[in-house]
Coordinates of C-alpha atoms in Angstrom, one line a residue:
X913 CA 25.5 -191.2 55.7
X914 CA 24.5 -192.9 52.7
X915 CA 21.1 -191.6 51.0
X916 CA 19.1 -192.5 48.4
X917 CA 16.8 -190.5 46.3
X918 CA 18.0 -187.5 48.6
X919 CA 17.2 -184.5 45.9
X920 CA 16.9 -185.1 42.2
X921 CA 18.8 -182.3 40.7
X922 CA 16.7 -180.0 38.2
X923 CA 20.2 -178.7 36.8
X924 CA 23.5 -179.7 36.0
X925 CA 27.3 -178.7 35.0
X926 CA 28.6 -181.1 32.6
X927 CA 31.6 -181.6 31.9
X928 CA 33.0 -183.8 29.1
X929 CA 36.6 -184.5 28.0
X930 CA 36.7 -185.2 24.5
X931 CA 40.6 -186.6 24.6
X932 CA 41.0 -188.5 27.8
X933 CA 40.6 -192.4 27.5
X934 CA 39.7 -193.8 23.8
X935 CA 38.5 -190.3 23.1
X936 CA 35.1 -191.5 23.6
X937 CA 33.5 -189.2 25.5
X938 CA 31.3 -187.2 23.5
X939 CA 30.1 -190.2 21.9
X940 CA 29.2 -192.0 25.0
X941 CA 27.5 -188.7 26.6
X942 CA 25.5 -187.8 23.5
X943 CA 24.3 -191.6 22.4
X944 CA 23.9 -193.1 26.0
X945 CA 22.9 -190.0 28.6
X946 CA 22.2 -186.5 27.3
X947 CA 18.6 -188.3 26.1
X948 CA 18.0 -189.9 29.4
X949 CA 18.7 -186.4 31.2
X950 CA 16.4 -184.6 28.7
X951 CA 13.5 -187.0 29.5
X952 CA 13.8 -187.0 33.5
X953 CA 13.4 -182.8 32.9
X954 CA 17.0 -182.3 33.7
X955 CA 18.7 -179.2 32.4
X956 CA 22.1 -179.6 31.6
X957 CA 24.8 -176.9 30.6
X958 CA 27.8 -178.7 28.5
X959 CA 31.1 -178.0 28.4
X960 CA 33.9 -179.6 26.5
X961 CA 37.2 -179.3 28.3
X962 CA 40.2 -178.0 25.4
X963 CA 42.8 -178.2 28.1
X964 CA 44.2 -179.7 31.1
X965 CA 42.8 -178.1 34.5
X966 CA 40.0 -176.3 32.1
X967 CA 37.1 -177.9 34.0
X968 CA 39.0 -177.4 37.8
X969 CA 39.3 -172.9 36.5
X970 CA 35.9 -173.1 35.2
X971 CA 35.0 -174.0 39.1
X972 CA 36.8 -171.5 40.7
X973 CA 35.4 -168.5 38.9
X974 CA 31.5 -169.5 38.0
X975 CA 28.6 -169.0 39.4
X976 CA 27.5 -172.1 40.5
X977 CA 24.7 -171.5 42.6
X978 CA 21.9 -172.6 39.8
X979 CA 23.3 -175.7 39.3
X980 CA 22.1 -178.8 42.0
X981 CA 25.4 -180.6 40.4
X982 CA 28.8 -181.3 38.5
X983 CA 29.2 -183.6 36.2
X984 CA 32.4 -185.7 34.1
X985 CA 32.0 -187.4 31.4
X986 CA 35.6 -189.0 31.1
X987 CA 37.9 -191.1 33.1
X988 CA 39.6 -190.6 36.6
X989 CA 41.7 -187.5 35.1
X990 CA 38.4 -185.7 34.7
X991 CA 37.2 -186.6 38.1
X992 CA 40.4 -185.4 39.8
X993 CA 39.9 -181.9 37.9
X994 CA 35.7 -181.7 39.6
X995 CA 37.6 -182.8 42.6
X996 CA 40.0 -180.1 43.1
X997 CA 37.7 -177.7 41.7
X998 CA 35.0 -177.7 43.8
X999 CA 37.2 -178.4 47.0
X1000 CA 39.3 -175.4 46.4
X1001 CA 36.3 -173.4 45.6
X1002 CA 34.5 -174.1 49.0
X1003 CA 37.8 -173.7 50.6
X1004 CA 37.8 -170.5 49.2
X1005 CA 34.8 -169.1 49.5
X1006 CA 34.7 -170.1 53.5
X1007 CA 37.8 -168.2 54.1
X1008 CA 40.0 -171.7 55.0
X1009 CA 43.8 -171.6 54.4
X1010 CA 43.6 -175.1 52.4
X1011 CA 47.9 -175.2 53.1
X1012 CA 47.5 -175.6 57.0
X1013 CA 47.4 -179.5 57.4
X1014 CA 45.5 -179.0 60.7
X1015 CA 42.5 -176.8 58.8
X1016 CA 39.6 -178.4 59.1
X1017 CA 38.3 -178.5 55.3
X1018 CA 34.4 -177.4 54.8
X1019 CA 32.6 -179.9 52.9
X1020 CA 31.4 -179.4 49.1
X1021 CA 27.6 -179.0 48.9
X1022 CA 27.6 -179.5 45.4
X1023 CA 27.3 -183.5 44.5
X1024 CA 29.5 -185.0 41.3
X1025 CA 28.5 -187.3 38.7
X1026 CA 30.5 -189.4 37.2
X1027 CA 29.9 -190.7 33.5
X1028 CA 32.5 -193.0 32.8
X1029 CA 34.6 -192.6 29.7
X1030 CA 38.2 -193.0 30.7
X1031 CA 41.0 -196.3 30.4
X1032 CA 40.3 -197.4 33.9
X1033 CA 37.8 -195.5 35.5
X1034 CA 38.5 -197.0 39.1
X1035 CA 36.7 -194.1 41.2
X1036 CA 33.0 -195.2 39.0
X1037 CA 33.9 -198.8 39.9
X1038 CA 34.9 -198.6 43.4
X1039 CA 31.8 -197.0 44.1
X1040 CA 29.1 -198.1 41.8
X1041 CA 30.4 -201.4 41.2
X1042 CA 30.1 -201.2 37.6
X1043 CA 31.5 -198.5 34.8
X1044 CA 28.5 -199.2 32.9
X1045 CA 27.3 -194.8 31.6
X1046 CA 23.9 -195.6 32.0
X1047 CA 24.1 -196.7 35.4
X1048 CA 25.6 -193.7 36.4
X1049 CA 23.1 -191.4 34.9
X1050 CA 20.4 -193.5 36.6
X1051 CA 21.9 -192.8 39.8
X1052 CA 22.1 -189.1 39.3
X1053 CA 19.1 -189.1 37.8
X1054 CA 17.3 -190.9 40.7
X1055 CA 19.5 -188.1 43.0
X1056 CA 21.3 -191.2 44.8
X1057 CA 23.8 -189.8 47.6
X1058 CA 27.3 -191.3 48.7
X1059 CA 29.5 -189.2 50.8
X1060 CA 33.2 -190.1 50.4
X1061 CA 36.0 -189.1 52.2
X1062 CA 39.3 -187.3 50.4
X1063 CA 43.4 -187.5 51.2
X1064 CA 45.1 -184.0 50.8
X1065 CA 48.9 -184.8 50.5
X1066 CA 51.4 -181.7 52.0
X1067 CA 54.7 -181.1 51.4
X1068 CA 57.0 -178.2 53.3
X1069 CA 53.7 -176.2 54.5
X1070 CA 51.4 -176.5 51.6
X1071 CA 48.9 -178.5 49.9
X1072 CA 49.9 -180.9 47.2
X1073 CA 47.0 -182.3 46.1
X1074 CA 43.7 -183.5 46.7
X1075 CA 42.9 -187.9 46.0
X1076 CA 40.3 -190.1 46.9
X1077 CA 41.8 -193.7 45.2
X1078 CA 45.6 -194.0 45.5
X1079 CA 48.3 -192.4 46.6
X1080 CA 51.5 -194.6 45.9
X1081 CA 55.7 -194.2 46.8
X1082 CA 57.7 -196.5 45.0
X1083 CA 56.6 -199.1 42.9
X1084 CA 53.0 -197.4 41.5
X1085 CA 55.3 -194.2 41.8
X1086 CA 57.9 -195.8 38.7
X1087 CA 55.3 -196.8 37.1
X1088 CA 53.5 -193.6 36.5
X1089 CA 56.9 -191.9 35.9
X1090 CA 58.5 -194.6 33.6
X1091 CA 54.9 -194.3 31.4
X1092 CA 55.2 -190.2 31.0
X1093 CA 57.8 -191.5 28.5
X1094 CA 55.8 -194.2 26.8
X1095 CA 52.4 -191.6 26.0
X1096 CA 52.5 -192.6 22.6
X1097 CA 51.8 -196.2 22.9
X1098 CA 48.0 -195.1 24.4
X1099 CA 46.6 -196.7 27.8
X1100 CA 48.9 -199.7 27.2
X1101 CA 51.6 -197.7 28.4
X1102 CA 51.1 -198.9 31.7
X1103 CA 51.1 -202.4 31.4
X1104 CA 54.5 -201.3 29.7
X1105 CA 55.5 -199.4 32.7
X1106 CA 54.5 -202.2 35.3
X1107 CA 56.5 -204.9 33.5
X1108 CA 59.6 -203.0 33.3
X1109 CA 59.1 -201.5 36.5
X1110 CA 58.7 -205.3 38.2
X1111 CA 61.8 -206.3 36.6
X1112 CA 63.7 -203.6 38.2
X1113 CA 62.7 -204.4 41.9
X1114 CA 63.5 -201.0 42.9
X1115 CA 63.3 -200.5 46.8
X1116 CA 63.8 -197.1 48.6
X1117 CA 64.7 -196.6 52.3
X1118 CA 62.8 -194.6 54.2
X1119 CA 60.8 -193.7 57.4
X1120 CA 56.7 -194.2 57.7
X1121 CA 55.1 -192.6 60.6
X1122 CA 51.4 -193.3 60.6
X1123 CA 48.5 -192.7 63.2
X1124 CA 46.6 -195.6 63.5
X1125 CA 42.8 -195.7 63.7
X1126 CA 41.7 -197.2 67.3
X1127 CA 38.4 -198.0 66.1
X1128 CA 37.0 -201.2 67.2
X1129 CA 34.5 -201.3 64.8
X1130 CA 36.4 -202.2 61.1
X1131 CA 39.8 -202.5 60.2
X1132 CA 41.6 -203.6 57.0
X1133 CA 41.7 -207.8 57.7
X1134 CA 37.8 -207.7 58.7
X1135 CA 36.4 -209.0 55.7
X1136 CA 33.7 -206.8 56.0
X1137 CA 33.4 -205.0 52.6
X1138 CA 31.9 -201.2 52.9
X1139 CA 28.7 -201.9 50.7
X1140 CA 25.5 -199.7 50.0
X1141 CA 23.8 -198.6 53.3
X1142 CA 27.2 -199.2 54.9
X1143 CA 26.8 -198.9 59.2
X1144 CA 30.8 -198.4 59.6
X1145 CA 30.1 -195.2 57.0
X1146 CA 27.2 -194.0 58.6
X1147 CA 27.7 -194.0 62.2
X1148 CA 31.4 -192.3 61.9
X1149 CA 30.5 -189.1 61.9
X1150 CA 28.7 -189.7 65.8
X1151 CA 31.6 -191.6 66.4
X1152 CA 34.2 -188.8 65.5
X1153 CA 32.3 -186.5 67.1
X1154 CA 32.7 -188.8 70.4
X1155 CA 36.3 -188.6 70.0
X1156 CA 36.3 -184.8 69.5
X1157 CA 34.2 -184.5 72.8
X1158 CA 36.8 -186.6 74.9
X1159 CA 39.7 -184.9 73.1
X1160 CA 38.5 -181.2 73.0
X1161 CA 42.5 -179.7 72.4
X1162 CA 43.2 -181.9 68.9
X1163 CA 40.3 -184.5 68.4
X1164 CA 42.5 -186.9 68.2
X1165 CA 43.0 -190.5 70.9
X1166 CA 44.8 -192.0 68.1
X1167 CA 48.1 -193.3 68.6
X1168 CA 51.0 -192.6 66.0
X1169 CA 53.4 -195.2 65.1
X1170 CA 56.5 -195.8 63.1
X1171 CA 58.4 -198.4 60.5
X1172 CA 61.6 -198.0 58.9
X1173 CA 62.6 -200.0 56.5
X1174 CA 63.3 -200.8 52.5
X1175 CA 59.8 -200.0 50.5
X1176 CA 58.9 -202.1 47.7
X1177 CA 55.7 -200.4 47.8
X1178 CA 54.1 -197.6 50.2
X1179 CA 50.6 -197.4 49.2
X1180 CA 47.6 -195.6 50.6
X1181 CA 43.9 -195.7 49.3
X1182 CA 40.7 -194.0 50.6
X1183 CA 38.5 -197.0 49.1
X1184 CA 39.2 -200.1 47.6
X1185 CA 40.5 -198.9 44.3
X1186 CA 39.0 -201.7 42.6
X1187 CA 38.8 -201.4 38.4
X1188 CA 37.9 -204.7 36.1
X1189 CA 41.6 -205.4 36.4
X1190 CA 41.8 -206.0 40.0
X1191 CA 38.1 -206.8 41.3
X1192 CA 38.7 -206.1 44.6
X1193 CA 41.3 -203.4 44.5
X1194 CA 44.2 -202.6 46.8
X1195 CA 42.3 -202.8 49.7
X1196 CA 39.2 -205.1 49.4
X1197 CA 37.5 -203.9 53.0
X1198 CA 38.8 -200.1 52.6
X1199 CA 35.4 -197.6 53.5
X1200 CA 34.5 -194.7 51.5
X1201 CA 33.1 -192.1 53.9
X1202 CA 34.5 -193.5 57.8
X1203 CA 37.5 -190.9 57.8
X1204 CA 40.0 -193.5 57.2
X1205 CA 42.6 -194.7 54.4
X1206 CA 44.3 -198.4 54.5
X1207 CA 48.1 -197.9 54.0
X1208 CA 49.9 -201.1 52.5
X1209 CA 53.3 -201.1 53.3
X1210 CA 55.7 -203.7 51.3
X1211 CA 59.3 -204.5 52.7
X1212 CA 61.9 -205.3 50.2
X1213 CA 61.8 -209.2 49.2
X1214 CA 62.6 -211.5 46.2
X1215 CA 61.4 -211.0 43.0
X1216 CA 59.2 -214.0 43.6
X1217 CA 57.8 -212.9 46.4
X1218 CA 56.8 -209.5 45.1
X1219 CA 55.6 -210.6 41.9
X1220 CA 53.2 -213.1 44.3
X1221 CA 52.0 -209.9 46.0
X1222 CA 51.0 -208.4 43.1
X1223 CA 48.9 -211.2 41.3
X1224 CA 47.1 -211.2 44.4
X1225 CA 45.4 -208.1 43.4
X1226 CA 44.1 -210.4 40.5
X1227 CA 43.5 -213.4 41.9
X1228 CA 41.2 -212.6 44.9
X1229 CA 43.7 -214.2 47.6
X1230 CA 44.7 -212.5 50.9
X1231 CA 47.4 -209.9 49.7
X1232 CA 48.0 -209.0 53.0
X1233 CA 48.6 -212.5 54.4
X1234 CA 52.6 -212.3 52.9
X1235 CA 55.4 -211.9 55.2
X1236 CA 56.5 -208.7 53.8
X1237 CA 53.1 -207.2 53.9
X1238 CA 51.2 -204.8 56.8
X1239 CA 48.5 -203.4 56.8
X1240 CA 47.0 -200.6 58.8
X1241 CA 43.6 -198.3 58.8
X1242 CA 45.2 -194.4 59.0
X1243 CA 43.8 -191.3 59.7
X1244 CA 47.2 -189.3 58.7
X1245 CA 50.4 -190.5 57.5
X1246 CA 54.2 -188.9 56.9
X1247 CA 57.0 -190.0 55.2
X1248 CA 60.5 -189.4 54.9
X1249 CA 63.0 -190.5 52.9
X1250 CA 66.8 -191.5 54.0
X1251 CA 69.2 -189.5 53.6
X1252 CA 72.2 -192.0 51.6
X1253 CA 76.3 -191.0 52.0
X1254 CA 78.3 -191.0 49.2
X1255 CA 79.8 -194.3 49.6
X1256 CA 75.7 -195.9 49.7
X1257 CA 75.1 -193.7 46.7
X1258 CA 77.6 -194.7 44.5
X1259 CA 77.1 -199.1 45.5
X1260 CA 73.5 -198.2 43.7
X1261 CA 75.1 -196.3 41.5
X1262 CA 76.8 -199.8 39.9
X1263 CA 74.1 -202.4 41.0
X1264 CA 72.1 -200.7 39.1
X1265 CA 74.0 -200.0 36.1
X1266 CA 73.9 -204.1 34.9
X1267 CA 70.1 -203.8 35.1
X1268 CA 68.6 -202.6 31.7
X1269 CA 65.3 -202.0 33.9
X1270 CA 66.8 -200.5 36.5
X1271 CA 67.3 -196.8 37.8
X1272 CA 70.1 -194.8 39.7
X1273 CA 67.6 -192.8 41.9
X1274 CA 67.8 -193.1 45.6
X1275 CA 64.1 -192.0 46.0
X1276 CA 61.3 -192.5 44.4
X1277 CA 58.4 -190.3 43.7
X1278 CA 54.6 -190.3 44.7
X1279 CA 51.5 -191.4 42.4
X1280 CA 48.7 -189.3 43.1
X1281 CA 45.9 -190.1 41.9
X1282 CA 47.5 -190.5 38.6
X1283 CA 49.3 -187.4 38.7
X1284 CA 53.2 -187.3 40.1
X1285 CA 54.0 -185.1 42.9
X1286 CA 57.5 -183.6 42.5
X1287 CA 58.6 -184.3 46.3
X1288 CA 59.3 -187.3 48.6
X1289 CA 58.9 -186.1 52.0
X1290 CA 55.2 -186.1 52.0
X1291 CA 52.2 -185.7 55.0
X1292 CA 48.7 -187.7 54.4
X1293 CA 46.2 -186.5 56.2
X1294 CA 42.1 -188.0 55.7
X1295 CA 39.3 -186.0 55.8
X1296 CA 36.1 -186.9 56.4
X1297 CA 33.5 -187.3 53.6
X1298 CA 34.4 -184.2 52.4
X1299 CA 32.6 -184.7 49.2
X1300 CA 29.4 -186.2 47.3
X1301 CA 29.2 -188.4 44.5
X1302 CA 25.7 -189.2 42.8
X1303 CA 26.0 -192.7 43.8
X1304 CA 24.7 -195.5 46.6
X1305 CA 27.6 -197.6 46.7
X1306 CA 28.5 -201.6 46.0
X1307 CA 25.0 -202.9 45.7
X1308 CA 25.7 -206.1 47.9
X1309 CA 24.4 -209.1 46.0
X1310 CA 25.8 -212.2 48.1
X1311 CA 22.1 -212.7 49.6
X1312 CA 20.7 -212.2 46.1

């Protein structure tokens, strides 16, 4: 359910990163929000990360029971870390295996704040509608409330990671990778990335089994976008329930289905994923807290036709209306590569030896989040609103 004004906090963890991004952070936090937290009589401890992963330990091991809230100032790197920490930690300290894809995850009690700060900062956007730093420390300020489901990714009996935006096999895959080798250019690296990557047209073989949400009441062709005080958000949980009662052995009258084909792109995203860049994202109807994730599957095409699919994510048109396109709402996903013989291997091998884009591999690898996975056989499973953010949700202004 979305809330607002549901408990101002009195107290907060803050955490700032002073490298991600432009290396603005401490800037923004200290000129734009610290003063506004200091005159609405909030307390805040600050802590300035010096390493990856230091705000995710810091988590685990406090005490955070004085605290009413996290906080990241930073970009979606920073997020991930509050993320992971404070998943783990209730995972922990509630006694649940996190590896055991079945385990049904507690949910954190502690709500996050996000200051933006970062190069892209799609997890503010996609569910404020804006990456403005004042706005966001309104809406923790004010105590706003928006529950939001995560994705927790498996591989060979254990837990990967955790993601709420994208998680992304092939072509958003390359791209991270290809860019891990371009860190000194700065954010512009993945522009870099995207345009070499494009060129290459890389497609990987594979098998997708999925199972599909029957849920008459949204799915990803709708046009009905998940906005503040969103009815498909609040009413899942008595609707979940409903399907729990009627399926007491698993919970689950969803059916699984399966596509095999040549991926251009296997994508799958918890919200929109929206940024300035792309206004409405990946997925322009995705939910944030229904216990769903779209997953955008691209077949292999012409360059023209893929290069169309993507400017789509620009230009507002129906990305999904293209032949090579489908779209499905998911409630867990699995994926597994093929398996080439030699004689496949080594036709790659020289096709794509004449492109200077291109790459050997057979497989690709997954984009988590903006963190790379190092496996290919991977299970998706959704879980539902599983954390808080100090936010309302995409104000809708089309009445206004």
């Amino acid at each position: 359910m979305i809330e607002t004004g549901q408990a101002r906090p009195n107290k907060l963890l803050v955490f700032i990163n002073p490298y991600g991004g432009y290396g603005k952070a401490s800037e923004i936090y200290y000129s734009q929000v610290s003063h506004l937290f200091q005159l609405a009589g909030i307390e805040s401890h600050v802590i300035e990360t010096s390493r990856a992963n230091h705000a995710r330990d810091y988590l685990m091991e406090a005490d955070l029971r004085t605290y009413d809230g996290v906080v990241c100032v930073g970009g979606d790197g920073m997020f991930s870390e509050l993320l992971h920490g404070l998943v783990s930690r209730t995972q922990n300290d509630s006694g649940v295996c996190e590896d055991k894809e079945d385990a049904k995850l507690m949910p954190c009690n502690l709500r996050i704040g996000i200051i933006p700060a970062g190069s892209t900062d799609c997890v503010c956007f996609a569910t404020m509608g804006s990456n403005d730093p004042v706005t966001s420390a309104l809406h923790i300020i004010i105590g706003d409330t928006q529950p939001l489901d995560v994705c927790a990714s498996y591989h060979g009996g254990q837990l990967m990671r955790y993601s709420v935006s994208l998680i992304g096999y092939g072509f958003f895959g390359d791209v991270l990778k290809d860019s891990e080798n371009m860190r000194w250019v700065g954010p512009m690296r993945y522009d870099l990335a995207g345009f070499k990557t494009v060129l290459s047209k890389r497609s990987y073989r594979g098998t997708v089994e999925f199972q599909e949400a029957n849920d008459s009441y949204s799915n990803p062709r709708d046009n009905t976008r998940c906005r503040t005080g969103c009815l498909v958000c609040s009413e899942s949980s008595e609707r979940l329930q409903e399907v729990a009662e009627e399926c007491p052995t698993n919970g689950d009258s969803d059916t699984w289905k399966k596509v095999t084909g040549s991926f251009l792109a296997i994508n799958i995203t918890g919200m929109s994923s929206a940024c300035p860049k792309s206004q409405d994202g990946l997925s322009p109807t995705a939910h944030l807290a229904d216990g769903t994730a779209d997953l955008i599957l691209v077949q292999n095409s012409s360059l023209v036709e893929f290069v169309r699919f993507l400017s789509r994510h620009t230009n507002r048109k129906d990305q999904f209306a293209l032949s090579n396109v489908e779209v499905h709402r998911i409630r867990a996903m699995r994926f597994t590569p093929e398996e080439l013989d030699e004689e496949e291997a080594i036709r790659r091998q020289k096709r794509f030896l004449v492109c200077p884009c291109g790459s050997p591999s057979a497989t690709s690898t997954w984009n988590c989040d903006g963190e790379i996975l190092d496996c290919t056989r991977l299970s998706v499973r959704v879980h539902h609103q599983l954390i808080q953010l100090f936010a309302r949700g995409i104000e809708d202004t089309s009445c206004i």
